[in-house]
Coordinates of C-alpha atoms and ligand atoms in Angstrom, one line a residue:
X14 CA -18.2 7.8 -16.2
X15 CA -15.1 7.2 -13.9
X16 CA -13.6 9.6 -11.5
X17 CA -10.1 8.7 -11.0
X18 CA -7.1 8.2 -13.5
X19 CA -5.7 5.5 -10.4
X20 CA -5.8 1.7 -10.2
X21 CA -9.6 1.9 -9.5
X22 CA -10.2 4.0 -12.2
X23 CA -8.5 2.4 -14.7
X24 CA -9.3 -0.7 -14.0
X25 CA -13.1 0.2 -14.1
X26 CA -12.7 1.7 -17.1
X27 CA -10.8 -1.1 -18.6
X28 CA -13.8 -3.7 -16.8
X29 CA -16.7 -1.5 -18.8
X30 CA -14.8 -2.0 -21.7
X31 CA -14.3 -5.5 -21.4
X32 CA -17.9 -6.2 -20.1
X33 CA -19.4 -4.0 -23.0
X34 CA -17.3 -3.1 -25.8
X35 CA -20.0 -0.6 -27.0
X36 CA -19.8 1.4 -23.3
X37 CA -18.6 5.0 -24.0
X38 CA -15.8 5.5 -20.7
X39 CA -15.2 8.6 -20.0
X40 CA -12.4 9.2 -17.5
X41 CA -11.8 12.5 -15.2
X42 CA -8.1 12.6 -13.3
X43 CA -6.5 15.7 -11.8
X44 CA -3.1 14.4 -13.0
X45 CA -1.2 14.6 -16.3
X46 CA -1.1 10.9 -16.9
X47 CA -2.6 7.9 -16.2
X48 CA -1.8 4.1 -16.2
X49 CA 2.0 4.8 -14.7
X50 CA 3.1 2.9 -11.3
X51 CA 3.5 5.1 -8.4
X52 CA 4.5 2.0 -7.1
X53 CA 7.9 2.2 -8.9
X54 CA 8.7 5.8 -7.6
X55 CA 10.4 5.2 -4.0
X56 CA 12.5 2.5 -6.0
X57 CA 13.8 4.9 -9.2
X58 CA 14.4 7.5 -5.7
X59 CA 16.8 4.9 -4.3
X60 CA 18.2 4.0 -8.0
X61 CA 17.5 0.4 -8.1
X62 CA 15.2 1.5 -11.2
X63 CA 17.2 3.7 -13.3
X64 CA 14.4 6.1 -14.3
X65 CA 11.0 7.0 -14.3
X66 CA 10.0 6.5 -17.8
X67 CA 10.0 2.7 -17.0
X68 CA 7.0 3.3 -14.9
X69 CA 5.1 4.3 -17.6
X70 CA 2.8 1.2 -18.2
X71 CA 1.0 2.4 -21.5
X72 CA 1.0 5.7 -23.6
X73 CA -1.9 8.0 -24.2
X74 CA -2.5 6.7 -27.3
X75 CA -3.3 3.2 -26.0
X76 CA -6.6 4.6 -24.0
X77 CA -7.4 6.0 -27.2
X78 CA -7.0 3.1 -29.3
X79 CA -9.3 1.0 -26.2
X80 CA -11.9 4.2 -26.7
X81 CA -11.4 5.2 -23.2
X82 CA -11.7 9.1 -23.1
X83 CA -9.6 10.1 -20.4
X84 CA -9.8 13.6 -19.4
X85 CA -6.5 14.8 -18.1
X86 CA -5.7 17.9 -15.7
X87 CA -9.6 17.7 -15.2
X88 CA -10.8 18.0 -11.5
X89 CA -14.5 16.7 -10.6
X90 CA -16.1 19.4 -8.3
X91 CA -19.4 17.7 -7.2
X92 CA -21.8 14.9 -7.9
X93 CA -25.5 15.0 -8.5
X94 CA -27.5 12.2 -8.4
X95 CA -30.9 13.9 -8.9
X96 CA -29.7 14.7 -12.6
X97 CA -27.2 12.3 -13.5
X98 CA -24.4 14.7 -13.8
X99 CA -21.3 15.8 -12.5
X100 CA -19.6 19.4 -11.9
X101 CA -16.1 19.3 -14.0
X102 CA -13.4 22.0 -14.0
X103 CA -13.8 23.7 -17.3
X104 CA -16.7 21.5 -18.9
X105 CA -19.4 22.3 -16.5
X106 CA -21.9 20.0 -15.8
X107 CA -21.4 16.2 -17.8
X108 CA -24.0 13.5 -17.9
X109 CA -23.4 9.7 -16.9
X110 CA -26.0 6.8 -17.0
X111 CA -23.7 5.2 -14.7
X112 CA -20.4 6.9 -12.2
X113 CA -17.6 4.7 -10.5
X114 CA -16.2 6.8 -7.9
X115 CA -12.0 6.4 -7.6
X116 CA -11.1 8.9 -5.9
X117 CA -8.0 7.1 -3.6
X118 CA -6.2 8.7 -1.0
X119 CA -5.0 11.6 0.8
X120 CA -1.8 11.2 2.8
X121 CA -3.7 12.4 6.4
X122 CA -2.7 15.7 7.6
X123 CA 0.1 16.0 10.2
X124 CA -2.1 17.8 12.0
X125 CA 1.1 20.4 13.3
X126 CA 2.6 23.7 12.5
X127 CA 4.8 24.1 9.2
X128 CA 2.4 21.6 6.9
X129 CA 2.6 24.4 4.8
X130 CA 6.3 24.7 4.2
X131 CA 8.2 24.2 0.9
X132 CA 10.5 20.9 1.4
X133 CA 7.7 18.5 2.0
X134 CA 7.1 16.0 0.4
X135 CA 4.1 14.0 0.0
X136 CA 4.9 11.2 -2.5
X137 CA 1.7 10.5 -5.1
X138 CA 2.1 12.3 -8.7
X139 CA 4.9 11.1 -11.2
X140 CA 5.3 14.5 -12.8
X141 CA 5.9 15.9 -9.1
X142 CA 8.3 12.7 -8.4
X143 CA 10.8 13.7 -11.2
X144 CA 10.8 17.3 -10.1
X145 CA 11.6 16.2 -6.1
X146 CA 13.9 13.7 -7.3
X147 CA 16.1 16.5 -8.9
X148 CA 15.5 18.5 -5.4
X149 CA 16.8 14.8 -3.6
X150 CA 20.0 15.4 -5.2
X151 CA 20.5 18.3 -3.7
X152 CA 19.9 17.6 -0.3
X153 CA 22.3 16.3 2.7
X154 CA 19.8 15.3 5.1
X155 CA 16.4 14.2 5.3
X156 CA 13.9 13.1 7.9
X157 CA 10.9 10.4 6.8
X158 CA 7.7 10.9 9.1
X159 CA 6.6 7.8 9.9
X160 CA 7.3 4.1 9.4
X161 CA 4.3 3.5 7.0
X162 CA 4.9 0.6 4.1
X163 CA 5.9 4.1 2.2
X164 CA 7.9 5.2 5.1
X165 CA 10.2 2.0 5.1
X166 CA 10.5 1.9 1.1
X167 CA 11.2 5.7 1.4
X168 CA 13.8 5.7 4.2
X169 CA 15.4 2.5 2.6
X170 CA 15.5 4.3 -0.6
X171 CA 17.2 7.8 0.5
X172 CA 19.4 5.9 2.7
X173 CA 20.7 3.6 -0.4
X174 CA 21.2 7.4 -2.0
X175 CA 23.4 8.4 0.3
X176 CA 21.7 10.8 2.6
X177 CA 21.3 11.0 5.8
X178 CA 18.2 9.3 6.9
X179 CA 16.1 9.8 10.1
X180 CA 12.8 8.6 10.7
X181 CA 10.5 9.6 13.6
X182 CA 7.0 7.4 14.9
X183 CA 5.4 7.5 17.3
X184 CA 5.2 3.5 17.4
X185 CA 8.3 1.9 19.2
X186 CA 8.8 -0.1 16.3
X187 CA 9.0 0.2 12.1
X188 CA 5.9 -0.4 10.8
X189 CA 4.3 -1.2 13.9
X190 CA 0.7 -1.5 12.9
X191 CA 1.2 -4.4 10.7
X192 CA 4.9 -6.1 11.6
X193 CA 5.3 -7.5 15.0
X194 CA 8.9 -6.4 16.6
X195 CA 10.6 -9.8 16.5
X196 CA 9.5 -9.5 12.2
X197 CA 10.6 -5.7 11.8
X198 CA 13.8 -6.0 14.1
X199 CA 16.2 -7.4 11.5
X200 CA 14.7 -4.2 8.9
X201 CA 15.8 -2.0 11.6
X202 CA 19.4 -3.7 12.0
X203 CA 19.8 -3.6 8.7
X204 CA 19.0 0.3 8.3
X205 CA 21.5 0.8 11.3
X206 CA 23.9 -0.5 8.7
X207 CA 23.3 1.8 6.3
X208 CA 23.1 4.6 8.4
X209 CA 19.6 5.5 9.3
X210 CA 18.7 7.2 12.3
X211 CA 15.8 5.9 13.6
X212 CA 13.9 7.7 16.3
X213 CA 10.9 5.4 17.5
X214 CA 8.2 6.7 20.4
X215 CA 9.0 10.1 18.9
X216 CA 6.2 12.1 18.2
X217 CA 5.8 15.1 15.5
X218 CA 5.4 18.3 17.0
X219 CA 6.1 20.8 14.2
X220 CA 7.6 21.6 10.7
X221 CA 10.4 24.9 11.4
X222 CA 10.6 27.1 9.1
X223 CA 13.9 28.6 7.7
X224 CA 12.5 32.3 7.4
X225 CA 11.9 32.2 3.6
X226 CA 9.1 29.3 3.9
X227 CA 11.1 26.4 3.8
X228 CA 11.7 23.4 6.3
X229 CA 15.0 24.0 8.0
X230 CA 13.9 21.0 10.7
X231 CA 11.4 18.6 12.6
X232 CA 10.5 19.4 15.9
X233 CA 9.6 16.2 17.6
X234 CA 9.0 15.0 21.0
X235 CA 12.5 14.1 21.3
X236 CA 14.2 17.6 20.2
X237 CA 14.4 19.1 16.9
X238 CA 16.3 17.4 13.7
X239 CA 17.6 19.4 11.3
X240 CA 16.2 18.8 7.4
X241 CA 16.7 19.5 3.8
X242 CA 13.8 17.5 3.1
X243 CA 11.1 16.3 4.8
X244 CA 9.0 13.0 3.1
X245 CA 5.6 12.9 4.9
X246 CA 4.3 9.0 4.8
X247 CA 1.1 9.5 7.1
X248 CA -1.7 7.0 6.7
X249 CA -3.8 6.7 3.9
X250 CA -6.8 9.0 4.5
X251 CA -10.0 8.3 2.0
X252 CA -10.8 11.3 -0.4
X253 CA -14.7 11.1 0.1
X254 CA -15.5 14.5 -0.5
X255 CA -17.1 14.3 -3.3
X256 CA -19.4 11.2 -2.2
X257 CA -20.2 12.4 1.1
X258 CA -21.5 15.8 -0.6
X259 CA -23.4 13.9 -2.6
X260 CA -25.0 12.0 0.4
X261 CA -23.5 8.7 -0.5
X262 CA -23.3 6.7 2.4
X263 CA -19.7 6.9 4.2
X264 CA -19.0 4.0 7.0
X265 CA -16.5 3.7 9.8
X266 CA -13.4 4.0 8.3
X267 CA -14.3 7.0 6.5
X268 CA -14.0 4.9 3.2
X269 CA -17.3 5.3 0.9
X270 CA -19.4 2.0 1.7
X271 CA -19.8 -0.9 -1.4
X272 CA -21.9 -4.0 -1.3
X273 CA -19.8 -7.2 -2.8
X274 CA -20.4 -5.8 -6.8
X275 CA -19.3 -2.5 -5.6
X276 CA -22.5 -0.8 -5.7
X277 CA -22.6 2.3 -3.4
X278 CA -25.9 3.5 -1.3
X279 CA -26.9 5.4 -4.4
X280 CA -28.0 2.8 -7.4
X281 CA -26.3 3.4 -10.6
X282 CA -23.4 4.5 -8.4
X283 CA -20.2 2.2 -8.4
X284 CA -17.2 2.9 -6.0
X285 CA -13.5 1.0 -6.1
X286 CA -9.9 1.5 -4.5
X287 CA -8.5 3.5 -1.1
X288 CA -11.8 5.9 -1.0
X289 CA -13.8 2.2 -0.5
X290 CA -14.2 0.3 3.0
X291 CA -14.4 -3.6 2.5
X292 CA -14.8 -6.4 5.0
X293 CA -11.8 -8.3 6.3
X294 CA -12.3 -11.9 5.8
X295 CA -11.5 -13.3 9.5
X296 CA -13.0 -10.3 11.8
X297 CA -15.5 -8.5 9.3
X298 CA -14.2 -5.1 10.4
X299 CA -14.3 -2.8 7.7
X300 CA -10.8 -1.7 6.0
X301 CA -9.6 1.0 4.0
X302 CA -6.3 2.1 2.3
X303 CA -5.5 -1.5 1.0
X304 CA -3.1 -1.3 -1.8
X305 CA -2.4 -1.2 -6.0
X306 CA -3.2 -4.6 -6.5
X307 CA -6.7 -4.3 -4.7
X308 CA -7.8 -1.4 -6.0
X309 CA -7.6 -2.3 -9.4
X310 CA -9.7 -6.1 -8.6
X311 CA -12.1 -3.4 -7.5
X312 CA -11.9 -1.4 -10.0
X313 CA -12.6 -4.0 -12.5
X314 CA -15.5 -5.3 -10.4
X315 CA -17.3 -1.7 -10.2
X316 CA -16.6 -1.1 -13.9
X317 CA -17.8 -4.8 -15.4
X318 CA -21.0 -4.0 -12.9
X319 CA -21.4 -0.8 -13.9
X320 CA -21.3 -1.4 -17.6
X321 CA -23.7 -4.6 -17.1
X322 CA -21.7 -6.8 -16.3
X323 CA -21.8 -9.5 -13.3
X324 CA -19.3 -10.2 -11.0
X325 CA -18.3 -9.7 -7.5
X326 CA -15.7 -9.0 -4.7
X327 CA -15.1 -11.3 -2.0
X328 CA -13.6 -10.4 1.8
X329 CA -10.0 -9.7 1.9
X330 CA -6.9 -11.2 3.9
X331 CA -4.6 -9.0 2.9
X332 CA -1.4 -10.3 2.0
X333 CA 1.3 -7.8 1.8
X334 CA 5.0 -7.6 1.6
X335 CA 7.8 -5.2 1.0
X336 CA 11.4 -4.8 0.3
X337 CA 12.4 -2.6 3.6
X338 CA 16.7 -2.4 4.4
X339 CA 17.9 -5.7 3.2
X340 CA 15.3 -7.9 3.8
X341 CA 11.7 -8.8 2.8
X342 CA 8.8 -8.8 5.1
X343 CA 5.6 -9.6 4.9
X344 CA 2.6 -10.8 6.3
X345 CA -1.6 -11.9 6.0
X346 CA -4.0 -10.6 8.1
X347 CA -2.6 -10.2 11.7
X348 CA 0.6 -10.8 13.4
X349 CA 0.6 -11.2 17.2
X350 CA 0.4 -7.7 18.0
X351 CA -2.3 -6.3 16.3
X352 CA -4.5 -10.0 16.9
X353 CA -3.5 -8.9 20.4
X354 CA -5.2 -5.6 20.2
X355 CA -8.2 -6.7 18.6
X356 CA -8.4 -9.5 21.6
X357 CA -8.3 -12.4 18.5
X358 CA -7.0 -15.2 20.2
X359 CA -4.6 -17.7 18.7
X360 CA -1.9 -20.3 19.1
X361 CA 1.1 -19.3 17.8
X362 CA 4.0 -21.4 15.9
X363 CA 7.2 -19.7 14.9
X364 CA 10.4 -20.9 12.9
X365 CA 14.0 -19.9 11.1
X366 CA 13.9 -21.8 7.7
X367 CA 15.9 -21.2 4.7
X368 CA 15.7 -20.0 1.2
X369 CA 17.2 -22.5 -0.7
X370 CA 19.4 -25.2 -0.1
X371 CA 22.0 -24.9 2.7
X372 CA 24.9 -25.6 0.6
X373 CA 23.8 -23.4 -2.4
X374 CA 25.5 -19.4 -3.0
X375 CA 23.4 -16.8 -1.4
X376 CA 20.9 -18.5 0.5
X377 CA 18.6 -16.7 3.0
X378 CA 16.9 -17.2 6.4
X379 CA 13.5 -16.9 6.2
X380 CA 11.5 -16.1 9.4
X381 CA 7.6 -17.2 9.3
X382 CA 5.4 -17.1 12.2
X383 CA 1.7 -18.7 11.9
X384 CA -1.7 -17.7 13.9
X385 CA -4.2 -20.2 13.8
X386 CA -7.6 -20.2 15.6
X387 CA -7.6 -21.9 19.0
X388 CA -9.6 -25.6 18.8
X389 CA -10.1 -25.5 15.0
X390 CA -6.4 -24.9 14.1
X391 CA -7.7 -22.6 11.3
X392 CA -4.9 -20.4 10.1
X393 CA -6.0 -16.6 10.5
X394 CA -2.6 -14.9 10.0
X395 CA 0.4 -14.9 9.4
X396 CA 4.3 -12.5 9.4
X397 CA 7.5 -13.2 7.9
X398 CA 11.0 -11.7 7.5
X399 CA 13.7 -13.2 4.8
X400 CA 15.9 -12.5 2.4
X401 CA 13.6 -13.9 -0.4
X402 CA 10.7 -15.7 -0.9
X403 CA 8.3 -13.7 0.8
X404 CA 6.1 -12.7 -1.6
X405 CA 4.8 -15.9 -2.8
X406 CA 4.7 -17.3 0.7
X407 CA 2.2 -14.2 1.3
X408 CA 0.1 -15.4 -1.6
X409 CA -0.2 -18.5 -0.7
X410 CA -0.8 -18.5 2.7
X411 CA -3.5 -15.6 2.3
X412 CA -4.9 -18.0 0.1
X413 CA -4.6 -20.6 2.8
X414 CA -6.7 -18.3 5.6
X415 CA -9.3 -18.3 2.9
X416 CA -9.9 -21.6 2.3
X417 CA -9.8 -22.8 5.7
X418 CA -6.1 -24.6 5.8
X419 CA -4.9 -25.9 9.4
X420 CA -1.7 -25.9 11.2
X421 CA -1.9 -29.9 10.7
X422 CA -2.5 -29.2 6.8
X423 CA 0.6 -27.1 6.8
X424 CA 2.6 -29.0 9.4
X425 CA 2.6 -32.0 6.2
X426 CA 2.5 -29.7 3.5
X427 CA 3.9 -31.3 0.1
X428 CA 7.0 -28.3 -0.7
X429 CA 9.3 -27.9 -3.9
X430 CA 13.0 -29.0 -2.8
X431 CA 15.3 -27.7 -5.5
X432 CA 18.6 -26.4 -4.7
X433 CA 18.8 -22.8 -5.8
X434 CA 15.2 -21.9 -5.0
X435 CA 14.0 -24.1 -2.1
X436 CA 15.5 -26.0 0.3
X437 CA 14.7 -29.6 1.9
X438 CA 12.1 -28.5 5.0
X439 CA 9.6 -25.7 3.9
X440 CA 9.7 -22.5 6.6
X441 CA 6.2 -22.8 6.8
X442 CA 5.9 -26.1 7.7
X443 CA 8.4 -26.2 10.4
X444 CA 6.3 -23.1 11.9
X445 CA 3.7 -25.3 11.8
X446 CA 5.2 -27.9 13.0
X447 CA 6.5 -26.0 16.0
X448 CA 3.3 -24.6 16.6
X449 CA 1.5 -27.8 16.8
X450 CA 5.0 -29.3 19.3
X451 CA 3.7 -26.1 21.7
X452 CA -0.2 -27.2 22.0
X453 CA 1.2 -30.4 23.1
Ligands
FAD511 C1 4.5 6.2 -3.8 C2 3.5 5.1 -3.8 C3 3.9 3.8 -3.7 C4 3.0 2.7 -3.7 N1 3.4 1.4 -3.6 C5 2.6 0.4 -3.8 C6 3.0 -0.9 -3.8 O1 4.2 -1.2 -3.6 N2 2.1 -1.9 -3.9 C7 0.7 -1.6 -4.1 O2 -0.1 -2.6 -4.2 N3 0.3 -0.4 -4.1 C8 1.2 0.7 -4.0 N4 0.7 1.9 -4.0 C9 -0.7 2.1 -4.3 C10 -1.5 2.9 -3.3 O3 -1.0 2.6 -2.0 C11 -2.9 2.8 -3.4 O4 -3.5 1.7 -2.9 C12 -3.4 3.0 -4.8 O5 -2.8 4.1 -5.5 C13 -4.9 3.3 -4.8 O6 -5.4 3.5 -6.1 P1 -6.7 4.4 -6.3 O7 -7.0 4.4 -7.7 O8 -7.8 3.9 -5.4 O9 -6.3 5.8 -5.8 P2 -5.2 6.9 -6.2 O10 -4.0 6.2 -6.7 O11 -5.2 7.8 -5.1 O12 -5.9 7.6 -7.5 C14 -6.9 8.5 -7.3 C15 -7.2 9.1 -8.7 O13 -8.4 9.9 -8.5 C16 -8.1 11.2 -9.1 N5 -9.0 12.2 -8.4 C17 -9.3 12.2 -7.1 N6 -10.2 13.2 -6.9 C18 -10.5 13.7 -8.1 C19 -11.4 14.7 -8.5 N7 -12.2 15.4 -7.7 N8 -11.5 15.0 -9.9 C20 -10.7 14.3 -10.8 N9 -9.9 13.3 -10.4 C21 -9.8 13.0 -9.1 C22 -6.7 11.5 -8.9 O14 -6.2 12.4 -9.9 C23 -6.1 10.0 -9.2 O15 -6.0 9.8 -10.6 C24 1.6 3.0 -4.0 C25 1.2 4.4 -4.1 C26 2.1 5.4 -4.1 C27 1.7 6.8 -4.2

């Protein structure tokens, strides 16, 4: 049995299959649908994706055909491990041999008067997306709380549609958690282009209501902003209700704790995606609220397990990336700031590269900055700004913190020159290069 109709869920449900044709899956989501990309949603908001049937990844019938039984509209209301069963909405109590809890995320609370109001929205279900997209139309101007990864696709998205965009954070720069300022500065020129207002060291103090229940404006630290629409992009809280009723054991983060098969406190209890905390690969402090992409390796862990299956889940370095104004940023691990925080210490190497080849149409910079571990040279993290490129760069050089690359290995890195998609010196190594001119 799987709770969650998400990318843990149905990639657990898809691992059981695959580890155990004869498994019976049974699936419980509260949503209408599974198997669509909420991914795609800030994107068919801003129109770069016409609309939101493309996000549909596979119909009904498909889980069907795979004997998955997914139970739609269906909320889980408890767990009990003494007797193997769970509390649904509807069916009362079901049986499992074995449960994979994926339960995700909560956008947190804003913790402030007004969370209550119609004209908030809190971006998650498809079904809900199409009906606020109609309700986007309408409205003239909207403020986006916070400068989350959602928060930059969502202000860069309203913006491209025309309305007028604020954002308020309490950071004093986008996205200021992950991106260093020197790596989110050109996002935030870019947005001035089209438009947005940004209002950074601004906190929330309240949602106002118009008198009939609906936001009329954001009351922030700075003086109140005037609203059609509000798009709440808060941090990812885990939903561990159900686990922690059940006594399953909960670590620091909040996010339900898994060993490296995904096995919870509780045997015969499997848990993947943003309710789960896993180790970061450099520091070993727990993380939660990851993304798509790692919740579904998860999932597919917890449900190959599950069904008898053996494989395992190694430490993360987090590569991410996102399309945010006109540029691309991304990262792995830390940037400056937040290595900073954590008192990580590191020699740093930074460089403007380009795209493709100087001469070629529509060639990009591309800004990369490496973190390396003092002594060994180890890489440990890494950020980046560009026009393309960034991605793959990510990939690799998340890969690269894993396996133990150096600044020297990277300085001398063998690169693909090729006109139109990569030019002559390699961004990376000339940050590494750089970096290794500064020790001297
Ligand atoms: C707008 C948006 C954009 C995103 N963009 C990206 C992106 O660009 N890249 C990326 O990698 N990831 C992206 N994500 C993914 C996201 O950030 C999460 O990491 C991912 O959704 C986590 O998957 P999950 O299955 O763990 O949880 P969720 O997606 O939160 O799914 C949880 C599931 O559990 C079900 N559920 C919860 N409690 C119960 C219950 N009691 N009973 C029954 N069912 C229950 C819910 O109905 C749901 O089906 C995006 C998500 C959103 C919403």
């Amino acid at each position: 049995m799987v709770i969650g109709g998400g990318a843990a869920g149905i990639g657990a449900a898809g691992g059981a299959k695959a580890a155990n044709k004869a498994t019976e899956v049974v699936v419980y989501t509260e949503f209408e649908d599974a198997a669509y990309s909420p991914c795609g949603i800030p994107y068919v908001h801003g129109k770069e994706i016409p609309d939101f049937d493309r996000l549909f990844l596979a119909g009904k019938e498909a889980y069907v055909e795979a004997g998955i039984d997914i139970h739609y509209n269906t909320k889980v209301d408890a767990i009990d491990l003494a007797r193997h069963t769970v509390k649904v909405d509807g069916e009362g109590d079901v049986g499992w041999d074995r449960l994979v809890i994926g339960t995700g995320f909560d956008y947190a609370d804003p913790g402030v008067p007004g969370s209550d109001l119609d004209g908030l929205y809190y971006v998650k279900n498809i079904r809900r997306a199409m009906e606020w997209d109609k309700i986007i139309d309408q409205a003239k101007v909207a403020v986006v709380v916070e400068a989350s990864p959602l928060g930059l696709e969502m202000v860069t998205a309203l913006a491209h549609r025309g309305i007028e965009t604020h954002v308020i954070d309490p950071h004093p720069w986008a996205l200021a958690e992950a991106a260093d300022p020197d790596i989110a500065a050109p996002v935030e020129e870019s947005w001035a282009e089209m438009g947005v207002k940004m209002h950074w060291n601004t906190r929330l103090e309240a949602f106002v209501d118009d008198g009939q229940g609906h936001v009329r404006a954001v009351r922030t630290s700075e003086g109140e902003l005037p609203a059609d629409l509000v798009v709440v992009c808060t941090k990812k809280e885990p939903r561990n209700d159900l686990a922690a009723a059940a006594g399953i054991e909960i670590g620091s983060t909040g996010g339900i704790v898994v060993d490296e098969r995904m096995a919870t406190s509780e045997p015969g209890v499997w848990a993947a995606g943003d309710c789960i905390e896993v180790p970061h690969g450099v520091s070993n402090i727990p993380l939660q609220g990851l993304s798509g992409s790692h919740a579904y390796s998860q999932g597919k862990v917890a449900g190959t397990n599950a069904a008898g299956g053996n494989r395992s889940y190694q430490p993360v370095y987090v590569p991410w990336g996102m399309v945010a104004g006109k540029w691309m940023i991304g990262g792995v691990s830390f940037g400056e700031t937040l290595a900073t925080a954590l008192g990580i210490p590191f020699v740093l190497g930074k460089a403007q590269g380009i795209s493709r080849a100087r001469y070629y149409p529509d060639m990009k910079k591309i800004i990369v900055k490496l973190l390396a571990e003092p002594g060994s040279l180890r890489l440990i993290g890494a950020q980046m700004v560009g026009g393309e490129g960034i991605k793959e760069r990510a990939d690799f050089l998340a890969m690269a913190v894993k396996v133990g690359i150096t600044l020297t290995d990277l300085a001398w890195m063998e690169n693909v020159y090729s006109p139109p998609i990569g030019a002559l010196n390699e961004p990376i190594a000339l940050a590494a290069q750089n970096a290794l001119a500064n020790l001297k």
